[in-house]
Amino acid sequence: MLGMPAADTALHADADRPSRREQILRAAAQLFAERGARAVGVDDVGAAVGVTGPAIYRHFASKDAMLAEMLLRISERLLAGGTERVADAGEDPLAQLRTLIAFQVDFALDNPALITVHDRDLGSLSEDDAAQVRRLQRRYVEVWVGVLGRLHPRADAASSRVRAHAVFGLINSTPHSAGRLPRRQMAALLAAMAEAAATS
C-alpha cells in the first residue's frame, strides 16, 4: 500500500477519518503528481489503497472522474475558505489580505500533490469539467481582487488581478522547494514575501 504523507488533506471532509472515496482521491493525487495523470492507471490507484482496480469503479466511473472531482473539490474549498476568511477579518483590507495569504500558504504547504496536479493536468479535464473549475477559480481570484482593490484604490481591476496571480505563483511554487526549510519557517517566509508583493 502507498505510504501517503499527512499532506493533501484538502480532499477530505475529515482529514483524520477519510472515507474510502477520499482515500482513493488522495492516492490518485499522489500518483498523478509523481507520474502525471495520463501515466497512471486505475489499477495503480487501486493498488495504492489496497483494493483491486475494478473495486475503484464502485466509487468513480473512470480515472478522468477522479481527476475532475479532485480539482473541483480543491477549487470549491479555496473559494469557500477565502470568502469566509475575508468576512471574518473585519473591515481592514490589510487584515483581510494577511488572512488570505495565510490561508493560501497553508493550502499550498498542506497540499503539494494537488498543486502539482492542478498545474500539470487541468488541461486533461473534459471541456465541461475544466470550465467549471475555471469558473470557481475566477471567483476565488475575485475575492483577492476585491481585497487588493481596497488596498490599492487607484489601481484598476486588471492590475489587481495580475497582482493576485503573481502572489499565487509565488506561494504555489512550494512543491519545488518542499522540505528545504521547516514548515513554520517556510510559511513565515512565504507569507512575508507574498505580503511584500501584494502591497508594493
PDB file of C-alpha atoms in Angstrom:
ATOM      1  CA  MET A   1       0.000   0.000   0.000  1.00  0.00           C
ATOM      2  CA  LEU A   2       1.232   3.509  -0.822  1.00  0.00           C
ATOM      3  CA  GLY A   3       2.705   5.358   2.148  1.00  0.00           C
ATOM      4  CA  MET A   4       0.738   8.583   1.979  1.00  0.00           C
ATOM      5  CA  PRO A   5       2.030  11.556   3.974  1.00  0.00           C
ATOM      6  CA  ALA A   6      -0.170  13.692   6.156  1.00  0.00           C
ATOM      7  CA  ALA A   7      -0.343  16.285   3.385  1.00  0.00           C
ATOM      8  CA  ASP A   8      -3.017  16.808   0.730  1.00  0.00           C
ATOM      9  CA  THR A   9      -5.881  16.860   3.184  1.00  0.00           C
ATOM     10  CA  ALA A  10      -7.978  19.322   1.160  1.00  0.00           C
ATOM     11  CA  LEU A  11      -9.785  16.369  -0.396  1.00  0.00           C
ATOM     12  CA  HIS A  12     -11.186  15.200   2.955  1.00  0.00           C
ATOM     13  CA  ALA A  13     -14.164  16.435   4.907  1.00  0.00           C
ATOM     14  CA  ASP A  14     -12.485  14.906   7.976  1.00  0.00           C
ATOM     15  CA  ALA A  15      -8.723  14.572   7.473  1.00  0.00           C
ATOM     16  CA  ASP A  16      -8.403  12.186  10.438  1.00  0.00           C
ATOM     17  CA  ARG A  17     -11.085   9.807   9.163  1.00  0.00           C
ATOM     18  CA  PRO A  18     -11.168   9.946   5.349  1.00  0.00           C
ATOM     19  CA  SER A  19     -13.807   7.866   3.627  1.00  0.00           C
ATOM     20  CA  ARG A  20     -12.758   5.164   1.143  1.00  0.00           C
ATOM     21  CA  ARG A  21     -13.682   7.527  -1.698  1.00  0.00           C
ATOM     22  CA  GLU A  22     -11.454  10.209  -0.177  1.00  0.00           C
ATOM     23  CA  GLN A  23      -8.620   7.728   0.332  1.00  0.00           C
ATOM     24  CA  ILE A  24      -8.844   6.849  -3.357  1.00  0.00           C
ATOM     25  CA  LEU A  25      -8.729  10.522  -4.342  1.00  0.00           C
ATOM     26  CA  ARG A  26      -5.747  11.151  -2.106  1.00  0.00           C
ATOM     27  CA  ALA A  27      -3.833   8.172  -3.510  1.00  0.00           C
ATOM     28  CA  ALA A  28      -4.705   9.273  -7.047  1.00  0.00           C
ATOM     29  CA  ALA A  29      -3.445  12.793  -6.315  1.00  0.00           C
ATOM     30  CA  GLN A  30      -0.104  11.435  -5.088  1.00  0.00           C
ATOM     31  CA  LEU A  31       0.293   9.181  -8.117  1.00  0.00           C
ATOM     32  CA  PHE A  32      -0.811  11.851 -10.588  1.00  0.00           C
ATOM     33  CA  ALA A  33       1.689  14.278  -9.042  1.00  0.00           C
ATOM     34  CA  GLU A  34       4.519  11.757  -9.278  1.00  0.00           C
ATOM     35  CA  ARG A  35       3.846  10.446 -12.790  1.00  0.00           C
ATOM     36  CA  GLY A  36       1.244  12.639 -14.479  1.00  0.00           C
ATOM     37  CA  ALA A  37      -2.423  11.646 -14.727  1.00  0.00           C
ATOM     38  CA  ARG A  38      -2.041  10.103 -18.171  1.00  0.00           C
ATOM     39  CA  ALA A  39       0.660   7.699 -16.969  1.00  0.00           C
ATOM     40  CA  VAL A  40      -1.413   6.337 -14.055  1.00  0.00           C
ATOM     41  CA  GLY A  41      -3.950   3.551 -14.476  1.00  0.00           C
ATOM     42  CA  VAL A  42      -6.954   2.646 -12.378  1.00  0.00           C
ATOM     43  CA  ASP A  43      -5.102  -0.498 -11.253  1.00  0.00           C
ATOM     44  CA  ASP A  44      -2.271   1.693  -9.940  1.00  0.00           C
ATOM     45  CA  VAL A  45      -4.700   3.707  -7.832  1.00  0.00           C
ATOM     46  CA  GLY A  46      -6.353   0.540  -6.567  1.00  0.00           C
ATOM     47  CA  ALA A  47      -3.006  -0.945  -5.539  1.00  0.00           C
ATOM     48  CA  ALA A  48      -2.162   2.242  -3.657  1.00  0.00           C
ATOM     49  CA  VAL A  49      -5.219   1.883  -1.418  1.00  0.00           C
ATOM     50  CA  GLY A  50      -5.109  -1.906  -1.182  1.00  0.00           C
ATOM     51  CA  VAL A  51      -8.048  -2.789  -3.426  1.00  0.00           C
ATOM     52  CA  THR A  52      -8.333  -4.282  -6.892  1.00  0.00           C
ATOM     53  CA  GLY A  53      -8.649  -1.885  -9.791  1.00  0.00           C
ATOM     54  CA  PRO A  54     -12.241  -2.921 -10.581  1.00  0.00           C
ATOM     55  CA  ALA A  55     -13.273  -2.067  -6.995  1.00  0.00           C
ATOM     56  CA  ILE A  56     -12.412   1.556  -7.783  1.00  0.00           C
ATOM     57  CA  TYR A  57     -15.345   1.646 -10.191  1.00  0.00           C
ATOM     58  CA  ARG A  58     -17.755   1.385  -7.267  1.00  0.00           C
ATOM     59  CA  HIS A  59     -16.636   4.926  -6.383  1.00  0.00           C
ATOM     60  CA  PHE A  60     -15.568   6.502  -9.693  1.00  0.00           C
ATOM     61  CA  ALA A  61     -16.658   5.893 -13.264  1.00  0.00           C
ATOM     62  CA  SER A  62     -13.145   6.477 -14.596  1.00  0.00           C
ATOM     63  CA  LYS A  63      -9.723   7.916 -13.885  1.00  0.00           C
ATOM     64  CA  ASP A  64     -10.913  11.147 -15.528  1.00  0.00           C
ATOM     65  CA  ALA A  65     -13.747  11.296 -12.999  1.00  0.00           C
ATOM     66  CA  MET A  66     -11.168  11.115 -10.170  1.00  0.00           C
ATOM     67  CA  LEU A  67      -9.169  13.968 -11.676  1.00  0.00           C
ATOM     68  CA  ALA A  68     -12.275  16.094 -12.184  1.00  0.00           C
ATOM     69  CA  GLU A  69     -13.508  15.547  -8.638  1.00  0.00           C
ATOM     70  CA  MET A  70     -10.167  16.359  -7.008  1.00  0.00           C
ATOM     71  CA  LEU A  71      -9.748  19.607  -8.969  1.00  0.00           C
ATOM     72  CA  LEU A  72     -13.362  20.638  -8.391  1.00  0.00           C
ATOM     73  CA  ARG A  73     -13.113  19.897  -4.661  1.00  0.00           C
ATOM     74  CA  ILE A  74      -9.997  21.979  -4.154  1.00  0.00           C
ATOM     75  CA  SER A  75     -11.432  24.859  -6.199  1.00  0.00           C
ATOM     76  CA  GLU A  76     -14.603  24.823  -4.096  1.00  0.00           C
ATOM     77  CA  ARG A  77     -12.594  24.665  -0.886  1.00  0.00           C
ATOM     78  CA  LEU A  78     -10.403  27.608  -1.872  1.00  0.00           C
ATOM     79  CA  LEU A  79     -13.402  29.745  -2.807  1.00  0.00           C
ATOM     80  CA  ALA A  80     -15.338  28.910   0.353  1.00  0.00           C
ATOM     81  CA  GLY A  81     -12.312  29.266   2.628  1.00  0.00           C
ATOM     82  CA  GLY A  82     -11.119  32.529   1.122  1.00  0.00           C
ATOM     83  CA  THR A  83     -14.583  34.081   1.236  1.00  0.00           C
ATOM     84  CA  GLU A  84     -15.067  33.040   4.853  1.00  0.00           C
ATOM     85  CA  ARG A  85     -11.686  34.367   5.983  1.00  0.00           C
ATOM     86  CA  VAL A  86     -12.200  37.764   4.384  1.00  0.00           C
ATOM     87  CA  ALA A  87     -15.598  38.062   6.068  1.00  0.00           C
ATOM     88  CA  ASP A  88     -14.092  37.099   9.439  1.00  0.00           C
ATOM     89  CA  ALA A  89     -11.200  39.560   9.142  1.00  0.00           C
ATOM     90  CA  GLY A  90     -13.318  42.678   9.582  1.00  0.00           C
ATOM     91  CA  GLU A  91     -13.154  45.855   7.506  1.00  0.00           C
ATOM     92  CA  ASP A  92      -9.378  46.417   7.436  1.00  0.00           C
ATOM     93  CA  PRO A  93      -8.095  45.435   3.964  1.00  0.00           C
ATOM     94  CA  LEU A  94      -4.587  44.706   5.277  1.00  0.00           C
ATOM     95  CA  ALA A  95      -6.029  42.283   7.830  1.00  0.00           C
ATOM     96  CA  GLN A  96      -8.102  40.725   5.041  1.00  0.00           C
ATOM     97  CA  LEU A  97      -5.008  40.359   2.878  1.00  0.00           C
ATOM     98  CA  ARG A  98      -2.982  38.776   5.669  1.00  0.00           C
ATOM     99  CA  THR A  99      -5.655  36.203   6.423  1.00  0.00           C
ATOM    100  CA  LEU A 100      -5.998  35.385   2.722  1.00  0.00           C
ATOM    101  CA  ILE A 101      -2.237  34.962   2.409  1.00  0.00           C
ATOM    102  CA  ALA A 102      -2.102  32.722   5.486  1.00  0.00           C
ATOM    103  CA  PHE A 103      -4.944  30.636   4.076  1.00  0.00           C
ATOM    104  CA  GLN A 104      -3.262  30.227   0.681  1.00  0.00           C
ATOM    105  CA  VAL A 105       0.130  29.461   2.246  1.00  0.00           C
ATOM    106  CA  ASP A 106      -1.383  26.760   4.461  1.00  0.00           C
ATOM    107  CA  PHE A 107      -3.224  25.295   1.500  1.00  0.00           C
ATOM    108  CA  ALA A 108      -0.078  25.187  -0.639  1.00  0.00           C
ATOM    109  CA  LEU A 109       2.101  23.682   2.084  1.00  0.00           C
ATOM    110  CA  ASP A 110      -0.525  21.109   3.067  1.00  0.00           C
ATOM    111  CA  ASN A 111      -1.432  20.055  -0.488  1.00  0.00           C
ATOM    112  CA  PRO A 112       1.709  19.848  -2.630  1.00  0.00           C
ATOM    113  CA  ALA A 113       0.460  16.983  -4.789  1.00  0.00           C
ATOM    114  CA  LEU A 114      -2.765  18.817  -5.586  1.00  0.00           C
ATOM    115  CA  ILE A 115      -0.845  21.969  -6.546  1.00  0.00           C
ATOM    116  CA  THR A 116       1.276  19.888  -8.919  1.00  0.00           C
ATOM    117  CA  VAL A 117      -1.694  18.017 -10.401  1.00  0.00           C
ATOM    118  CA  HIS A 118      -3.629  21.228 -10.947  1.00  0.00           C
ATOM    119  CA  ASP A 119      -0.736  22.921 -12.721  1.00  0.00           C
ATOM    120  CA  ARG A 120       0.049  19.962 -14.941  1.00  0.00           C
ATOM    121  CA  ASP A 121      -3.235  18.139 -15.533  1.00  0.00           C
ATOM    122  CA  LEU A 122      -6.009  20.757 -15.635  1.00  0.00           C
ATOM    123  CA  GLY A 123      -5.797  20.571 -19.418  1.00  0.00           C
ATOM    124  CA  SER A 124      -6.659  16.852 -19.279  1.00  0.00           C
ATOM    125  CA  LEU A 125     -10.178  17.526 -17.997  1.00  0.00           C
ATOM    126  CA  SER A 126     -13.188  17.446 -20.278  1.00  0.00           C
ATOM    127  CA  GLU A 127     -14.292  20.852 -21.554  1.00  0.00           C
ATOM    128  CA  ASP A 128     -17.266  20.955 -19.184  1.00  0.00           C
ATOM    129  CA  ASP A 129     -15.250  19.993 -16.102  1.00  0.00           C
ATOM    130  CA  ALA A 130     -12.417  22.376 -16.973  1.00  0.00           C
ATOM    131  CA  ALA A 131     -14.903  25.208 -17.465  1.00  0.00           C
ATOM    132  CA  GLN A 132     -16.448  24.520 -14.056  1.00  0.00           C
ATOM    133  CA  VAL A 133     -13.019  24.516 -12.354  1.00  0.00           C
ATOM    134  CA  ARG A 134     -12.055  27.757 -14.087  1.00  0.00           C
ATOM    135  CA  ARG A 135     -15.328  29.428 -13.042  1.00  0.00           C
ATOM    136  CA  LEU A 136     -14.639  28.579  -9.415  1.00  0.00           C
ATOM    137  CA  GLN A 137     -11.056  29.763  -9.725  1.00  0.00           C
ATOM    138  CA  ARG A 138     -12.110  33.077 -11.255  1.00  0.00           C
ATOM    139  CA  ARG A 139     -14.463  33.639  -8.330  1.00  0.00           C
ATOM    140  CA  TYR A 140     -11.621  32.917  -5.895  1.00  0.00           C
ATOM    141  CA  VAL A 141      -9.357  35.343  -7.743  1.00  0.00           C
ATOM    142  CA  GLU A 142     -12.086  37.982  -7.472  1.00  0.00           C
ATOM    143  CA  VAL A 143     -12.065  37.583  -3.674  1.00  0.00           C
ATOM    144  CA  TRP A 144      -8.398  38.627  -3.811  1.00  0.00           C
ATOM    145  CA  VAL A 145      -9.092  41.365  -6.362  1.00  0.00           C
ATOM    146  CA  GLY A 146     -11.656  42.910  -4.035  1.00  0.00           C
ATOM    147  CA  VAL A 147      -9.179  42.994  -1.148  1.00  0.00           C
ATOM    148  CA  LEU A 148      -6.326  44.275  -3.319  1.00  0.00           C
ATOM    149  CA  GLY A 149      -8.616  46.930  -4.778  1.00  0.00           C
ATOM    150  CA  ARG A 150      -9.314  48.251  -1.291  1.00  0.00           C
ATOM    151  CA  LEU A 151      -5.584  48.278  -0.528  1.00  0.00           C
ATOM    152  CA  HIS A 152      -4.747  49.993  -3.831  1.00  0.00           C
ATOM    153  CA  PRO A 153      -7.787  52.172  -4.567  1.00  0.00           C
ATOM    154  CA  ARG A 154      -6.106  53.865  -7.528  1.00  0.00           C
ATOM    155  CA  ALA A 155      -5.345  50.577  -9.267  1.00  0.00           C
ATOM    156  CA  ASP A 156      -7.766  49.167 -11.808  1.00  0.00           C
ATOM    157  CA  ALA A 157      -9.209  45.661 -11.520  1.00  0.00           C
ATOM    158  CA  ALA A 158      -6.924  44.297 -14.231  1.00  0.00           C
ATOM    159  CA  SER A 159      -3.837  45.376 -12.286  1.00  0.00           C
ATOM    160  CA  SER A 160      -5.197  43.843  -9.091  1.00  0.00           C
ATOM    161  CA  ARG A 161      -5.884  40.619 -10.974  1.00  0.00           C
ATOM    162  CA  VAL A 162      -2.302  40.482 -12.265  1.00  0.00           C
ATOM    163  CA  ARG A 163      -1.038  41.150  -8.748  1.00  0.00           C
ATOM    164  CA  ALA A 164      -3.199  38.328  -7.353  1.00  0.00           C
ATOM    165  CA  HIS A 165      -1.918  35.830  -9.910  1.00  0.00           C
ATOM    166  CA  ALA A 166       1.677  36.853  -9.184  1.00  0.00           C
ATOM    167  CA  VAL A 167       1.126  36.200  -5.465  1.00  0.00           C
ATOM    168  CA  PHE A 168      -0.421  32.800  -6.266  1.00  0.00           C
ATOM    169  CA  GLY A 169       2.621  31.942  -8.376  1.00  0.00           C
ATOM    170  CA  LEU A 170       4.938  32.808  -5.517  1.00  0.00           C
ATOM    171  CA  ILE A 171       3.011  30.824  -2.920  1.00  0.00           C
ATOM    172  CA  ASN A 172       2.216  27.866  -5.176  1.00  0.00           C
ATOM    173  CA  SER A 173       5.884  27.357  -6.043  1.00  0.00           C
ATOM    174  CA  THR A 174       6.154  25.317  -2.827  1.00  0.00           C
ATOM    175  CA  PRO A 175       6.219  21.844  -4.454  1.00  0.00           C
ATOM    176  CA  HIS A 176       9.564  22.846  -5.986  1.00  0.00           C
ATOM    177  CA  SER A 177      11.089  23.732  -2.613  1.00  0.00           C
ATOM    178  CA  ALA A 178       9.372  21.202  -0.342  1.00  0.00           C
ATOM    179  CA  GLY A 179      11.425  20.096   2.639  1.00  0.00           C
ATOM    180  CA  ARG A 180      14.161  22.688   2.293  1.00  0.00           C
ATOM    181  CA  LEU A 181      13.010  24.605   5.369  1.00  0.00           C
ATOM    182  CA  PRO A 182      10.979  23.601   8.424  1.00  0.00           C
ATOM    183  CA  ARG A 183       7.282  24.162   7.767  1.00  0.00           C
ATOM    184  CA  ARG A 184       6.872  27.051  10.207  1.00  0.00           C
ATOM    185  CA  GLN A 185       9.871  28.864   8.772  1.00  0.00           C
ATOM    186  CA  MET A 186       8.685  28.220   5.217  1.00  0.00           C
ATOM    187  CA  ALA A 187       5.207  29.524   5.997  1.00  0.00           C
ATOM    188  CA  ALA A 188       6.573  32.699   7.569  1.00  0.00           C
ATOM    189  CA  LEU A 189       8.917  33.339   4.649  1.00  0.00           C
ATOM    190  CA  LEU A 190       6.201  32.805   2.058  1.00  0.00           C
ATOM    191  CA  ALA A 191       3.741  34.992   3.941  1.00  0.00           C
ATOM    192  CA  ALA A 192       6.260  37.831   4.254  1.00  0.00           C
ATOM    193  CA  MET A 193       7.192  37.641   0.564  1.00  0.00           C
ATOM    194  CA  ALA A 194       3.562  37.436  -0.531  1.00  0.00           C
ATOM    195  CA  GLU A 195       2.577  40.440   1.573  1.00  0.00           C
ATOM    196  CA  ALA A 196       5.504  42.442   0.185  1.00  0.00           C
ATOM    197  CA  ALA A 197       4.455  41.576  -3.366  1.00  0.00           C
ATOM    198  CA  ALA A 198       0.788  42.337  -2.721  1.00  0.00           C
ATOM    199  CA  THR A 199       1.401  45.690  -1.014  1.00  0.00           C
ATOM    200  CA  SER A 200       4.314  47.021  -3.096  1.00  0.00           C
TER     201      SER A 200
END
